Each structure stands twice: as C-alpha cells, then as structure tokens.
Amino acid sequence: MNKAQLIKAVADKSGPHLTPTEAVETVLDVMVRAVAANDPVSVTGFGTLLSRQRPQRRARNPQTGETVTVDALRVVKFRPGVRFQDLVDGRTDMPESGNCIKKAPKTPRP
C-alpha cells in the first residue's frame, strides 16, 4: 500500500467531513489492518511499515540459566524514508514552516 492507496482507503472508509481525531484514527486503522494482512505500507518521505516472520529460536532464561524455545512469530518493522532519516540525523536542515517530509520540487531541465 503506497501513499495514494492509503489516501483512497481512508476516503472510502470515512465520510466527507472528519474531525482531526477521526482522521488520525482512520489512517492508523487502515495502516494496522494492511500490515496485519501482510501488506507493506509505504508513505513517501516518511517510511515503510512491514511485517516480517521471526523464526523459532533457542534462548536462555536469565534468572535460571535454563534453555527455552521461543516460538516463531510475526513482528512489525519500520524502515524510515531517506528524507526522514536525513532530518533526524541532521544531514538536512529542518524547515521553519511547511511540510518537512514533502519531496523537493524537481529542477527543470535546461
């Protein structure tokens, strides 16, 4: 699911007028349902949420030292977008106002 598909899913699920609370809750609900259905959610400039299978493994109980088996399970992974990571790392300056993860406009070709 990309950003355009996320917008369409939220628009289909919600009415024409939403309160800010309903809008945020609807977006998060659509994202959680997509990741739970094993569909990665990619938002340009922000990042990607995806589920991964973690295999069964052997671990050690730190209190008793006993070896235990940890069952296989699905976990959620987040991979930040390049622009987001650049802002967090300080490689790019945070804009004073406006959208900080919006793509930079394309430069016209000569």
Backbone as JSON, one array per atom type, in Angstrom:
{
  "sequence": "MNKAQLIKAVADKSGPHLTPTEAVETVLDVMVRAVAANDPVSVTGFGTLLSRQRPQRRARNPQTGETVTVDALRVVKFRPGVRFQDLVDGRTDMPESGNCIKKAPKTPRP",
  "N": [[0.86, -1.17, 0.0], [0.74, 2.08, -0.99], [1.22, 5.68, -0.6], [-0.84, 6.98, -2.07], [-2.74, 4.93, -2.31], [-3.3, 4.57, 0.39], [-4.52, 7.02, 1.01], [-6.81, 6.78, -0.61], [-8.03, 4.54, 0.58], [-8.61, 5.53, 3.14], [-10.35, 7.59, 2.46], [-12.44, 6.1, 1.33], [-13.32, 4.73, 3.57], [-14.17, 6.64, 5.36], [-16.34, 9.45, 6.08], [-17.38, 12.51, 4.34], [-16.66, 14.68, 5.94], [-14.47, 14.92, 8.53], [-13.47, 14.86, 11.95], [-10.37, 16.0, 13.37], [-9.45, 14.0, 15.13], [-10.89, 11.7, 14.31], [-9.88, 11.48, 11.72], [-7.11, 10.91, 12.1], [-7.32, 8.53, 13.59], [-8.61, 6.89, 11.7], [-6.68, 6.76, 9.64], [-4.58, 5.45, 11.0], [-5.9, 3.05, 11.64], [-6.37, 1.94, 9.08], [-3.72, 1.56, 8.27], [-2.76, -0.29, 10.21], [-4.44, -2.49, 9.73], [-3.64, -3.13, 7.11], [-0.89, -3.84, 7.41], [-1.2, -6.0, 9.17], [-2.43, -7.75, 7.45], [-0.31, -8.54, 6.01], [0.59, -6.75, 4.1], [2.78, -4.4, 2.99], [3.11, -1.0, 4.12], [3.8, 1.95, 2.62], [4.86, 5.18, 2.91], [5.69, 7.92, 1.17], [8.58, 9.75, 1.85], [8.26, 9.46, 4.57], [8.34, 6.68, 5.54], [8.43, 3.03, 5.68], [6.23, 0.54, 6.76], [6.24, -2.83, 7.63], [5.53, -6.34, 7.89], [7.37, -8.99, 9.29], [8.53, -12.35, 9.37], [9.7, -13.93, 12.2], [11.94, -16.46, 12.94], [11.63, -19.6, 14.79], [13.5, -19.97, 17.8], [16.23, -20.73, 20.04], [16.66, -19.75, 23.38], [17.96, -18.28, 26.44], [16.9, -18.42, 29.76], [17.4, -15.76, 31.84], [17.23, -15.73, 34.63], [17.22, -18.38, 35.61], [18.98, -19.72, 33.98], [18.2, -21.73, 32.35], [17.64, -23.34, 29.22], [15.37, -22.31, 26.79], [12.72, -22.61, 24.39], [11.8, -20.31, 21.98], [8.91, -19.42, 20.37], [8.14, -19.14, 16.83], [7.26, -16.03, 15.33], [5.39, -13.24, 13.99], [6.62, -10.01, 13.38], [6.54, -6.41, 13.52], [8.19, -4.22, 11.4], [9.88, -1.12, 10.95], [11.01, 0.97, 8.48], [12.67, 3.83, 8.05], [12.1, 6.61, 5.8], [14.32, 8.14, 3.38], [14.42, 10.98, 3.44], [13.24, 11.54, 5.96], [15.09, 10.21, 7.64], [17.38, 11.72, 7.07], [16.64, 14.22, 8.15], [16.41, 13.57, 10.87], [19.0, 12.74, 11.45], [20.39, 15.06, 11.03], [21.54, 15.74, 8.64], [20.11, 17.19, 6.87], [18.61, 20.38, 6.97], [15.97, 21.32, 9.16], [12.95, 22.58, 7.96], [11.61, 25.86, 8.6], [8.85, 26.26, 8.46], [5.91, 24.68, 7.05], [5.61, 21.56, 5.21], [7.71, 19.08, 6.31], [8.54, 16.63, 5.26], [7.9, 16.53, 2.66], [8.48, 15.95, -0.79], [11.24, 17.42, -2.51], [10.89, 19.99, -4.95], [11.09, 19.17, -8.43], [13.91, 19.97, -10.4], [13.92, 22.05, -13.22], [14.73, 20.92, -16.51], [17.43, 22.06, -18.53]],
  "CA": [[0.0, 0.0, 0.0], [1.52, 3.31, -1.03], [0.54, 6.85, -0.05], [-2.08, 7.21, -2.81], [-3.68, 3.88, -1.92], [-3.68, 4.87, 1.77], [-5.48, 8.12, 0.93], [-8.06, 6.26, -1.16], [-8.64, 3.65, 1.58], [-9.16, 6.37, 4.2], [-11.5, 8.3, 1.89], [-13.53, 5.14, 1.18], [-13.77, 4.28, 4.88], [-14.67, 7.76, 6.15], [-17.3, 10.36, 5.46], [-16.77, 13.69, 3.72], [-16.13, 15.6, 6.94], [-13.95, 14.21, 9.7], [-12.76, 15.64, 12.94], [-8.97, 15.58, 13.35], [-9.32, 12.73, 15.84], [-11.39, 10.63, 13.44], [-8.97, 11.35, 10.59], [-5.9, 10.21, 12.55], [-7.7, 7.16, 13.95], [-8.89, 6.16, 10.47], [-5.41, 6.49, 8.97], [-3.87, 4.41, 11.76], [-6.65, 1.8, 11.5], [-6.1, 1.41, 7.74], [-2.33, 1.11, 8.26], [-2.64, -1.51, 11.03], [-5.11, -3.59, 9.02], [-2.82, -3.51, 5.95], [0.31, -4.55, 7.88], [-1.66, -7.28, 9.72], [-2.73, -8.6, 6.29], [0.99, -8.78, 5.37], [0.74, -5.8, 3.0], [3.59, -3.29, 3.49], [2.56, 0.35, 3.96], [4.9, 2.84, 2.3], [4.47, 6.59, 2.8], [6.82, 8.62, 0.63], [9.16, 10.76, 2.72], [8.14, 9.07, 5.97], [8.95, 5.37, 5.72], [7.68, 1.83, 5.33], [5.87, -0.42, 7.8], [6.03, -4.13, 7.05], [5.62, -7.42, 8.87], [8.38, -9.99, 8.98], [8.45, -13.58, 10.15], [10.88, -14.24, 13.0], [11.91, -17.92, 13.1], [11.73, -20.18, 16.12], [14.89, -19.95, 18.23], [16.52, -21.14, 21.4], [17.13, -18.64, 24.2], [18.29, -18.67, 27.8], [16.22, -17.69, 30.83], [18.49, -15.16, 32.61], [17.11, -15.99, 36.06], [17.54, -19.77, 35.95], [20.0, -20.26, 33.09], [17.59, -22.82, 31.61], [17.42, -23.09, 27.81], [13.96, -22.36, 26.43], [12.43, -22.41, 22.97], [10.93, -19.16, 21.71], [8.14, -19.74, 19.17], [8.19, -18.25, 15.69], [6.21, -15.03, 15.37], [5.49, -12.12, 13.06], [6.91, -8.74, 14.04], [6.41, -5.24, 12.66], [9.43, -3.49, 11.18], [9.74, 0.21, 10.36], [12.19, 1.43, 7.76], [12.41, 5.25, 7.77], [12.42, 7.13, 4.48], [15.6, 8.85, 3.31], [14.23, 12.37, 3.89], [13.01, 11.47, 7.4], [16.36, 9.86, 8.28], [18.27, 12.88, 6.92], [16.22, 15.24, 9.11], [16.73, 13.09, 12.22], [20.45, 12.66, 11.57], [20.96, 16.4, 10.92], [22.16, 15.96, 7.32], [19.26, 18.17, 6.21], [18.05, 21.33, 7.93], [14.52, 21.28, 9.34], [12.36, 23.84, 7.51], [10.94, 26.65, 9.64], [7.41, 26.02, 8.36], [5.52, 23.84, 5.93], [5.74, 20.12, 5.32], [9.14, 18.76, 6.36], [8.88, 15.39, 4.55], [7.45, 16.63, 1.28], [9.55, 15.86, -1.76], [11.72, 18.68, -3.06], [10.42, 20.12, -6.32], [12.05, 18.79, -9.45], [14.54, 21.09, -11.09], [13.63, 21.96, -14.66], [15.87, 20.61, -17.39], [17.78, 23.2, -19.4]],
  "C": [[0.91, 1.22, 0.0], [0.67, 4.48, -0.53], [-0.81, 7.11, -0.75], [-3.14, 6.18, -2.44], [-4.17, 4.08, -0.49], [-4.73, 5.98, 1.79], [-6.82, 7.63, 0.43], [-8.78, 5.38, -0.14], [-9.27, 4.46, 2.71], [-10.39, 7.1, 3.7], [-12.7, 7.36, 1.74], [-14.15, 4.77, 2.53], [-14.46, 5.39, 5.68], [-15.67, 8.59, 5.37], [-16.6, 11.58, 4.89], [-16.15, 14.66, 4.72], [-15.73, 14.81, 8.18], [-13.37, 15.21, 10.69], [-11.29, 15.2, 12.87], [-8.75, 14.23, 14.05], [-9.75, 11.57, 14.96], [-10.44, 10.4, 12.27], [-7.72, 10.56, 10.98], [-6.22, 8.76, 12.88], [-7.99, 6.31, 12.71], [-7.61, 5.81, 9.73], [-4.66, 5.36, 9.68], [-4.56, 3.05, 11.63], [-6.36, 1.15, 10.15], [-4.67, 0.85, 7.67], [-2.16, -0.21, 9.03], [-3.28, -2.69, 10.31], [-4.28, -4.07, 7.82], [-1.59, -4.31, 6.39], [-0.07, -5.91, 8.45], [-2.0, -8.27, 8.6], [-1.48, -8.87, 5.46], [1.19, -7.92, 4.13], [1.58, -4.63, 3.53], [2.93, -1.95, 3.2], [3.73, 1.29, 3.77], [4.37, 4.25, 2.1], [5.72, 7.36, 2.37], [7.29, 9.72, 1.57], [9.12, 10.39, 4.18], [8.82, 7.72, 6.21], [8.02, 4.24, 5.33], [7.47, 0.97, 6.56], [5.63, -1.76, 7.12], [6.14, -5.19, 8.14], [6.62, -8.43, 8.36], [8.18, -11.2, 9.88], [9.77, -13.77, 10.9], [10.86, -15.74, 13.28], [11.98, -18.34, 14.56], [13.21, -20.2, 16.51], [15.01, -20.45, 19.66], [17.09, -19.94, 22.13], [17.42, -19.16, 25.6], [17.53, -17.8, 28.77], [17.31, -17.1, 31.73], [18.41, -15.43, 34.11], [17.57, -17.4, 36.44], [18.67, -20.35, 35.11], [19.48, -21.38, 32.22], [17.4, -22.4, 30.14], [15.94, -23.27, 27.5], [13.82, -22.15, 24.92], [11.44, -21.26, 22.83], [10.24, -19.45, 20.38], [8.38, -18.71, 18.06], [7.04, -17.25, 15.79], [6.45, -13.97, 14.31], [5.7, -10.85, 13.85], [6.78, -7.62, 13.03], [7.76, -4.54, 12.61], [9.1, -2.13, 10.58], [11.07, 0.59, 9.74], [11.96, 2.9, 7.4], [12.81, 5.62, 6.35], [13.71, 7.94, 4.54], [15.46, 10.27, 3.85], [14.04, 12.43, 5.42], [14.34, 11.2, 8.13], [17.35, 11.02, 8.19], [17.93, 13.98, 7.92], [16.6, 14.84, 10.54], [18.24, 13.13, 12.45], [21.12, 14.03, 11.48], [21.66, 16.66, 9.6], [21.39, 16.99, 6.51], [18.68, 19.08, 7.28], [16.54, 21.22, 7.96], [13.95, 22.61, 8.85], [11.62, 24.54, 8.64], [9.43, 26.41, 9.64], [7.14, 25.13, 7.15], [5.75, 22.37, 6.22], [7.21, 19.73, 5.27], [9.5, 17.48, 5.6], [8.42, 15.41, 3.1], [8.65, 16.59, 0.34], [9.95, 17.25, -2.24], [11.22, 18.78, -4.5], [11.51, 19.74, -7.31], [12.62, 20.03, -10.1], [14.27, 20.95, -12.57], [14.91, 21.66, -15.45], [16.16, 21.8, -18.28], [17.42, 22.97, -20.83]]
}
